[in-house]
Short mmCIF file of C-alpha atoms in Angstrom, two decimals:
data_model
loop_
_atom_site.label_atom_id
_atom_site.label_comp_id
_atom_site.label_asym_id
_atom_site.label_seq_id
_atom_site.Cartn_x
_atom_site.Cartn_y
_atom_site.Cartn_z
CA UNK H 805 118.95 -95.44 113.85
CA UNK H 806 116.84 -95.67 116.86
CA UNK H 807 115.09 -92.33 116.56
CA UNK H 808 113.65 -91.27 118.99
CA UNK H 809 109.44 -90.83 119.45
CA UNK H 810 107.14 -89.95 121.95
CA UNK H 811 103.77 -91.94 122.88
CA UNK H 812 101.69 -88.26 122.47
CA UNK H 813 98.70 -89.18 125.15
CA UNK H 814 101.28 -87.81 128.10
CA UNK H 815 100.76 -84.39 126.42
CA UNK H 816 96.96 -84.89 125.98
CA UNK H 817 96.21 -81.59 127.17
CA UNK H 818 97.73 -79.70 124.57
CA UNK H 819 96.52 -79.34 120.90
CA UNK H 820 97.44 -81.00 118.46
CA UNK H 821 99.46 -78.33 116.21
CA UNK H 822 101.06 -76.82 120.37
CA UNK H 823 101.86 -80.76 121.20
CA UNK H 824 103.62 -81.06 117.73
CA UNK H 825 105.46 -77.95 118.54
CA UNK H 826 106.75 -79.11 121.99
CA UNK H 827 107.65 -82.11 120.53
CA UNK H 828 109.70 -81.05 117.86
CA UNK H 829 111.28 -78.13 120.38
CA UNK H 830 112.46 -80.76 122.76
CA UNK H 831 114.01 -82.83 120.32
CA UNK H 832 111.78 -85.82 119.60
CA UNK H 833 111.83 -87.16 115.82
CA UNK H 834 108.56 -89.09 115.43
CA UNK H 835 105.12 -89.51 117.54
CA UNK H 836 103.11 -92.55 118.57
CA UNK H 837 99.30 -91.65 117.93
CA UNK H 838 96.58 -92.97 120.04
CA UNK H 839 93.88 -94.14 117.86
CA UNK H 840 91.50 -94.85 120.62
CA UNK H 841 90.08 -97.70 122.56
CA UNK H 842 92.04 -97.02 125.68
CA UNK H 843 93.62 -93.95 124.59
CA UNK H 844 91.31 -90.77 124.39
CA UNK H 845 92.76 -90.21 120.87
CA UNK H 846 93.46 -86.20 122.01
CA UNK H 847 95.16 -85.65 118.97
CA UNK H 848 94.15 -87.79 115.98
CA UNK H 849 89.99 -88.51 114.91
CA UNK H 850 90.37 -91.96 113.42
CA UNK H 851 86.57 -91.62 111.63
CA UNK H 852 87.48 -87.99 109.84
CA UNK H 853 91.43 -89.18 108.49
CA UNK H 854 90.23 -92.37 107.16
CA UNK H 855 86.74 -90.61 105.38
CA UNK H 856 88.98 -87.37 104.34
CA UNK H 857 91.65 -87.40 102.25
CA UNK H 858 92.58 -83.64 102.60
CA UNK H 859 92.29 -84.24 105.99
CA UNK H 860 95.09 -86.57 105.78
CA UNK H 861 96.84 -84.65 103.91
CA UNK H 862 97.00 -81.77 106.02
CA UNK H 863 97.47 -83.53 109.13
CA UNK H 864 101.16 -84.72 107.35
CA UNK H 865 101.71 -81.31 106.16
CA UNK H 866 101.30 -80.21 110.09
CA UNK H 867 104.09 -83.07 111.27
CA UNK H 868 106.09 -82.64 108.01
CA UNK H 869 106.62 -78.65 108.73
CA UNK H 870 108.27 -79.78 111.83
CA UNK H 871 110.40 -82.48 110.91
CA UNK H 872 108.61 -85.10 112.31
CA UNK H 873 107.32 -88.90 111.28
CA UNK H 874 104.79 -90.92 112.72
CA UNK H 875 106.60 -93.84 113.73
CA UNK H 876 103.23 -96.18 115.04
CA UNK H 877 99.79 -95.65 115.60
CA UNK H 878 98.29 -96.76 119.04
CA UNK H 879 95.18 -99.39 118.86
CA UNK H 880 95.57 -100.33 122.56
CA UNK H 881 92.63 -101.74 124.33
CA UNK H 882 90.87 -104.96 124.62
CA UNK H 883 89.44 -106.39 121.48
CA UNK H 884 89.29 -110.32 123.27
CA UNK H 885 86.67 -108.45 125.86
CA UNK H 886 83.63 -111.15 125.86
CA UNK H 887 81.69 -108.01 126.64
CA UNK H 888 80.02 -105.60 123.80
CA UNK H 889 83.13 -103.69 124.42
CA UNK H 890 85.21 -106.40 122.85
CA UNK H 891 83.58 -105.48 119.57
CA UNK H 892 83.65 -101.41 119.87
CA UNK H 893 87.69 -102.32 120.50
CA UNK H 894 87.58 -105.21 117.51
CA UNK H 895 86.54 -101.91 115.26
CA UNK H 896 88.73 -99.08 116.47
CA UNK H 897 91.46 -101.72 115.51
CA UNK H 898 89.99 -102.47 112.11
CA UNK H 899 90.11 -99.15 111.49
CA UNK H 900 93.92 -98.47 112.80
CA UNK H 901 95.07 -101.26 110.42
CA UNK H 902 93.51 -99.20 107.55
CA UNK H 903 94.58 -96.05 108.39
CA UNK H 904 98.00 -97.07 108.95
CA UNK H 905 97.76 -98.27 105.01
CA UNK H 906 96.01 -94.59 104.35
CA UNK H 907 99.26 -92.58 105.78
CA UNK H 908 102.07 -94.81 105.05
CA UNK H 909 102.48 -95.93 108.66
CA UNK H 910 104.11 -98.88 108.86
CA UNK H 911 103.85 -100.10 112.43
CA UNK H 912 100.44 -100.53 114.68
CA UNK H 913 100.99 -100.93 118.37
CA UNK H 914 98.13 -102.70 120.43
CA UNK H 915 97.61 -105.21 122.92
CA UNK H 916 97.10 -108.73 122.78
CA UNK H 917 93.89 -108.80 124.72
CA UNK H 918 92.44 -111.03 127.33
CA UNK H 919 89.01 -113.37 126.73
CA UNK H 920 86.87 -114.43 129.65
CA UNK H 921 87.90 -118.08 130.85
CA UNK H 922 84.95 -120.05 129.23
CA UNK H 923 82.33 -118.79 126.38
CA UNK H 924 79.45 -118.03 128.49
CA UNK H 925 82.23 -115.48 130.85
CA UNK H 926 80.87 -111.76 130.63
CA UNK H 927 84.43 -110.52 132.04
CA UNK H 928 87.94 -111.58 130.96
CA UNK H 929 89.96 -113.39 133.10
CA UNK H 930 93.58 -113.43 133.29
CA UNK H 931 95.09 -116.94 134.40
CA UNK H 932 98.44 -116.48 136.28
CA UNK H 933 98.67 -119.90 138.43
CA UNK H 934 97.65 -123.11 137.03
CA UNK H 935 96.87 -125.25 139.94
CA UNK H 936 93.49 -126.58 138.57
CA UNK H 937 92.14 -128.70 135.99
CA UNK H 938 89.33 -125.38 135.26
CA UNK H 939 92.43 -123.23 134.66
CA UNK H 940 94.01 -125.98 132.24
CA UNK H 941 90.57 -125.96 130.77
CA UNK H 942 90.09 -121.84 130.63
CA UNK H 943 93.84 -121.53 128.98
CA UNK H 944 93.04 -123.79 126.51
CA UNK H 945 89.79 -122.02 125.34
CA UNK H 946 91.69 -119.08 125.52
CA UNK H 947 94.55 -119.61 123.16
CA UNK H 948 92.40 -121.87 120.73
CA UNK H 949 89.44 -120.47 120.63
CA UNK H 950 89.75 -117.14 120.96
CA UNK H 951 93.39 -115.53 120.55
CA UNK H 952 95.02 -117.41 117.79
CA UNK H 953 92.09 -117.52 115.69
CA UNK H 954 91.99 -113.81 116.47
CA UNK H 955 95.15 -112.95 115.19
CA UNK H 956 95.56 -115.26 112.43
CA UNK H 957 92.76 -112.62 110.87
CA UNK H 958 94.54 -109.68 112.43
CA UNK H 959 97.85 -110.86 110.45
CA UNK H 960 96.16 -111.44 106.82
CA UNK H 961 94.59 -107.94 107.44
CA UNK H 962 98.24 -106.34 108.51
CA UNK H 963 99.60 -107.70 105.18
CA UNK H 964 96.86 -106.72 103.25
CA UNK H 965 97.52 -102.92 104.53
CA UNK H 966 101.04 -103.56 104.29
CA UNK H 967 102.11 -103.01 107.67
CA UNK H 968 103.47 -104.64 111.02
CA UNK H 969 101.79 -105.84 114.26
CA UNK H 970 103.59 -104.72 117.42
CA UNK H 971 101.68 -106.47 120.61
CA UNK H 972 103.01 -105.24 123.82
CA UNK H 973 103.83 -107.02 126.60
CA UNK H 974 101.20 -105.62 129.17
CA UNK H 975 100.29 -107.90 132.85
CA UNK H 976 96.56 -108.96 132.48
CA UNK H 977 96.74 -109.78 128.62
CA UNK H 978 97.66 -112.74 126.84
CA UNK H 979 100.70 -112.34 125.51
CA UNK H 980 102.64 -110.76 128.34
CA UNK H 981 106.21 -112.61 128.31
CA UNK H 982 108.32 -113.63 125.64
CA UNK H 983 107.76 -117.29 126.41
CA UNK H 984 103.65 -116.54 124.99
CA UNK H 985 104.61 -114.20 121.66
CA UNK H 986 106.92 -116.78 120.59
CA UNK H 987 104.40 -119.20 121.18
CA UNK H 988 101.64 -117.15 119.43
CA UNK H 989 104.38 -116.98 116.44
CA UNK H 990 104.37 -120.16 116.13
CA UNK H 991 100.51 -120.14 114.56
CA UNK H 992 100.07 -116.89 112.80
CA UNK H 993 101.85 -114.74 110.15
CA UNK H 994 105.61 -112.97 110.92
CA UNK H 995 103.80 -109.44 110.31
CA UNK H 996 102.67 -110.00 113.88
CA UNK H 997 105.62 -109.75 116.31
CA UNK H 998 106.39 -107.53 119.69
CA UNK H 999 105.91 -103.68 121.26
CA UNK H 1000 108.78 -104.85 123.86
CA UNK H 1001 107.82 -102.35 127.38
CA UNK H 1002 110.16 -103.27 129.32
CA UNK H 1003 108.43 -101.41 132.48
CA UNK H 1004 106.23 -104.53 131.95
CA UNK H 1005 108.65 -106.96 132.47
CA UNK H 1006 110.40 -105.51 135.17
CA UNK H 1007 106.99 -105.12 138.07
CA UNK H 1008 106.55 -108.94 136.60
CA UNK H 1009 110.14 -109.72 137.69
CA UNK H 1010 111.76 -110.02 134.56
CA UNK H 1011 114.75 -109.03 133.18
CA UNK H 1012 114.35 -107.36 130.12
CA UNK H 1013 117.80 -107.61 128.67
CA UNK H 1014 117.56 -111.35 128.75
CA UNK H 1015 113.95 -111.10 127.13
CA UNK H 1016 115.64 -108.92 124.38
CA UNK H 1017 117.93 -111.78 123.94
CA UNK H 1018 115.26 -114.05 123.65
CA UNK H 1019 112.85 -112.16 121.37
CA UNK H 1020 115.57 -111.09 119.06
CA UNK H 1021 113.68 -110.89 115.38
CA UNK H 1022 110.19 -110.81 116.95
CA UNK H 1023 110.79 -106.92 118.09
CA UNK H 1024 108.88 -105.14 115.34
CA UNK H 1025 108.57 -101.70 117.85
CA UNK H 1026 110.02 -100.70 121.67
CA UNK H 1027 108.56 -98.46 124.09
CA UNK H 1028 110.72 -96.32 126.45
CA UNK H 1029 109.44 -96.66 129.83
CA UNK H 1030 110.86 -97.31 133.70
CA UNK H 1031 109.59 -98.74 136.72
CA UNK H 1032 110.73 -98.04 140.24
CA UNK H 1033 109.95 -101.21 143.16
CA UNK H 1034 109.51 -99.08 146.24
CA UNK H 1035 110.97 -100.41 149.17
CA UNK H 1036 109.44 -101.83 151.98
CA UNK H 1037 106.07 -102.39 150.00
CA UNK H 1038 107.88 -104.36 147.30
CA UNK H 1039 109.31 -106.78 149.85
CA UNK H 1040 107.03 -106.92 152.46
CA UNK H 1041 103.95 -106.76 149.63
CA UNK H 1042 105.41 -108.97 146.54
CA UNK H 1043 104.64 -107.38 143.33
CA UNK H 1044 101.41 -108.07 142.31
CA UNK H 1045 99.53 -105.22 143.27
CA UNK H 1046 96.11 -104.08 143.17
CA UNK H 1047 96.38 -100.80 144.24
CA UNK H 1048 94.83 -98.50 141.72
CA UNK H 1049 97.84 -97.24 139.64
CA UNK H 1050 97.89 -93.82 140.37
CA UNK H 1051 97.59 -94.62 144.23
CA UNK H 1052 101.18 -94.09 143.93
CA UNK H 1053 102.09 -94.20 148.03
CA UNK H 1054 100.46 -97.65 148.80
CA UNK H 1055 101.93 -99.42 145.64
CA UNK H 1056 105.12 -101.82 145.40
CA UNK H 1057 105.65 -100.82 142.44
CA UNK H 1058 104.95 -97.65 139.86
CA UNK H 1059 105.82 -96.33 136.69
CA UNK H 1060 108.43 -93.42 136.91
CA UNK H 1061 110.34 -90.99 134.51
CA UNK H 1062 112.89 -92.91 132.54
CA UNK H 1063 116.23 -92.83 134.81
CA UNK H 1064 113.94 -92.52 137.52
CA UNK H 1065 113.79 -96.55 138.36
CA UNK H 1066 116.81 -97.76 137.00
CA UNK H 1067 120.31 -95.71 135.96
CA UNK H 1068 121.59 -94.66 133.15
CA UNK H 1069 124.20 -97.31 132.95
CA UNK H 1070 121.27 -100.18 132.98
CA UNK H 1071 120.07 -98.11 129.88
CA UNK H 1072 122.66 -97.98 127.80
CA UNK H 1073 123.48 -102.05 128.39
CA UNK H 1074 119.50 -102.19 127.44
CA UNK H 1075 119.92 -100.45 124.01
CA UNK H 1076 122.88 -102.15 123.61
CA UNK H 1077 121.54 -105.53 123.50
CA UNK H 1078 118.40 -104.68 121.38
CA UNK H 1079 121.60 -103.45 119.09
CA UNK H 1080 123.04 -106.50 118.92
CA UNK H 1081 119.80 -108.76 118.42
CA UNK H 1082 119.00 -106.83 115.53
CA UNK H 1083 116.59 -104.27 116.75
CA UNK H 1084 117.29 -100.73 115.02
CA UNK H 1085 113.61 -99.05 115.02
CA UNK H 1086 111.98 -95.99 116.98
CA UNK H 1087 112.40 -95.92 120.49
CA UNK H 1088 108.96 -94.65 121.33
CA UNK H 1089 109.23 -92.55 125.35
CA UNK H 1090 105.73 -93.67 127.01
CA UNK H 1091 105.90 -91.18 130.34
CA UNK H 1092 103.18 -92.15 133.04
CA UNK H 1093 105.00 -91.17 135.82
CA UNK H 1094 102.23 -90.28 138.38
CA UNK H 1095 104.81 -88.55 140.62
CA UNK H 1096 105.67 -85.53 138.51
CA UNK H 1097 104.44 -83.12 135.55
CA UNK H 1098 104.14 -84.77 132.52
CA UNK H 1099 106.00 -82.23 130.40
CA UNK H 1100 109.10 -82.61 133.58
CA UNK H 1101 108.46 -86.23 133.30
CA UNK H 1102 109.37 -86.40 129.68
CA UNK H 1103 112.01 -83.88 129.57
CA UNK H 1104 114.02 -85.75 132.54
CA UNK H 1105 112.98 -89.02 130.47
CA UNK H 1106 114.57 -87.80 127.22
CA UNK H 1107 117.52 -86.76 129.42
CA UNK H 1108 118.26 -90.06 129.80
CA UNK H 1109 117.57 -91.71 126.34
CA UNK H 1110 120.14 -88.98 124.96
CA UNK H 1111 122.31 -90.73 127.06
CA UNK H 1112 121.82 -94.44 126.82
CA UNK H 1113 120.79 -94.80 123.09
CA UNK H 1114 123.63 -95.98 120.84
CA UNK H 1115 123.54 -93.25 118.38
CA UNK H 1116 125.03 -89.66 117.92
CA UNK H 1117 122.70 -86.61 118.55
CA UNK H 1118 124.67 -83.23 117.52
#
């Protein structure tokens, strides 16, 4: 049915039982919980719901008074760092899988990660022009000796807690484009398929209906999320862009309320086509448009998905 969720971090400064509240108030049928590693985790403490079952208990009781599901938890971070961090991450995601199992959630959203180029690298290192035989070389450690392995554990865990992987398609990871999931699906277990952003593929000059097309089956979750290219910086600048991302004047590109980058017409053809390839899960809104409140930001956002999504909301 598409239902729709929100990614709770953009309301980070609210409690937990206030944010569940606004989110039920505005309309929103199920959350996305950050778990940690990149998110601050503002309203979920991964250590006290997987040591407490009471705890778990009443945390469902709070969503379940309000109508409301979880429809993923958020693992997000890097767990292919070559740095000590890559292991904190490793663990918060560990821990995800198993608490997913704990509350019946049956979808994890995190990222594919990024290695360093070579074992002995103390920073990763994303690769995005092969020109020389070292960057043949780095790719190659990369995929097969680091990510597949990687995830060919991730996916026995998964189906051992009975639930789905859902990578998304973030720049400066791994598996960024269709082209590399499908190719990473071609060496590890089906429970591990897509979180298609298509924000993502739009500052990396995609289309994202055609990568629907393409992905078709290996959708297991979608984020909700826009991008605007800003003119004059986009041409003059290209779009990749180190700017820091909230730096949002000197960028040629940023992320914007839903609507906001492209109309509601490109929307609805969006939905439409994840329709039609099969897709029929949560739509999950991820707002982190710099440019605005976050509470406007989502309610302008959920404007739109009201409008675009195939589905009846009276």
């Amino acid at each position: 049915m598409m239902r729709l969720s929100l990614v709770t971090d953009i309301l980070g400064y609210l409690p937990f039982e206030e944010m569940l509240d606004t989110v039920s108030k505005l309309g929103f049928e199920s959350v996305e919980l950050g778990c940690g590693n990149w998110s601050k985790a503002p309203h979920l403490r991964l250590d006290e719901l997987l040591e407490s079952e009471q705890a778990r208990t009443d945390y469902l009781a709070a969503l379940d008074r309000r109508g409301l599901t979880i429809s993923a938890l958020n693992c997000s971070g890097n767990q292919l760092h070559p740095g000590a961090s890559g292991a904190e991450h490793r663990a918060v995601v560990e821990k995800t899988f198993r608490l997913a199992e704990k509350l019946g959630v049956k979808t994890v959203v995190m990222m594919s990660g990024c290695p360093g180029g070579t074992p002995k690298d103390d920073l990763p290192n994303w690769i995005t022009h092969v020109i020389l035989p070292e960057q043949v070389e780095a790719l190659d450690y990369q995929w097969n000796g680091v990510l597949i392995p990687y995830f060919q554990k991730a996916g026995e865990l998964a189906k051992d807690c009975g639930i789905r992987v859902a990578i998304e398609n973030l720049g400066a990871t791994m598996i960024h484009n269709p082209a590399n999931m499908l190719r990473l699906r071609e060496h590890v277990d089906p429970v591990i398929g897509m979180n298609f952003d298509p924000s993502h593929h739009m500052w990396m000059g995609g289309d994202p209906i055609a990568a629907v097309r393409l992905l078709g089956d290996a959708i297991h979750y979608m984020h909700a999320k826009d991008v605007r290219l800003e003119r004059t910086l986009a041409e003059a600048n290209g779009l990749i862009d180190t700017y820091w991302i909230n730096d949002i004047a000197k960028r040629s590109w940023n992320y914007v309320a839903l609507g906001h980058g492209h109309d509601v017409q490109w929307w609805k053809e969006f939905f439409a086509v994840a329709r039609m390839v099969g897709y029929d899960g949560p739509v999950s809104l991820e707002m982190e448009d710099a440019g605005m409140d976050p509470l406007l930001g989502v309610k302008k956002s959920l404007t739109t998905l009201k409008l675009a999504l195939p589905r009846d909301f009276d």
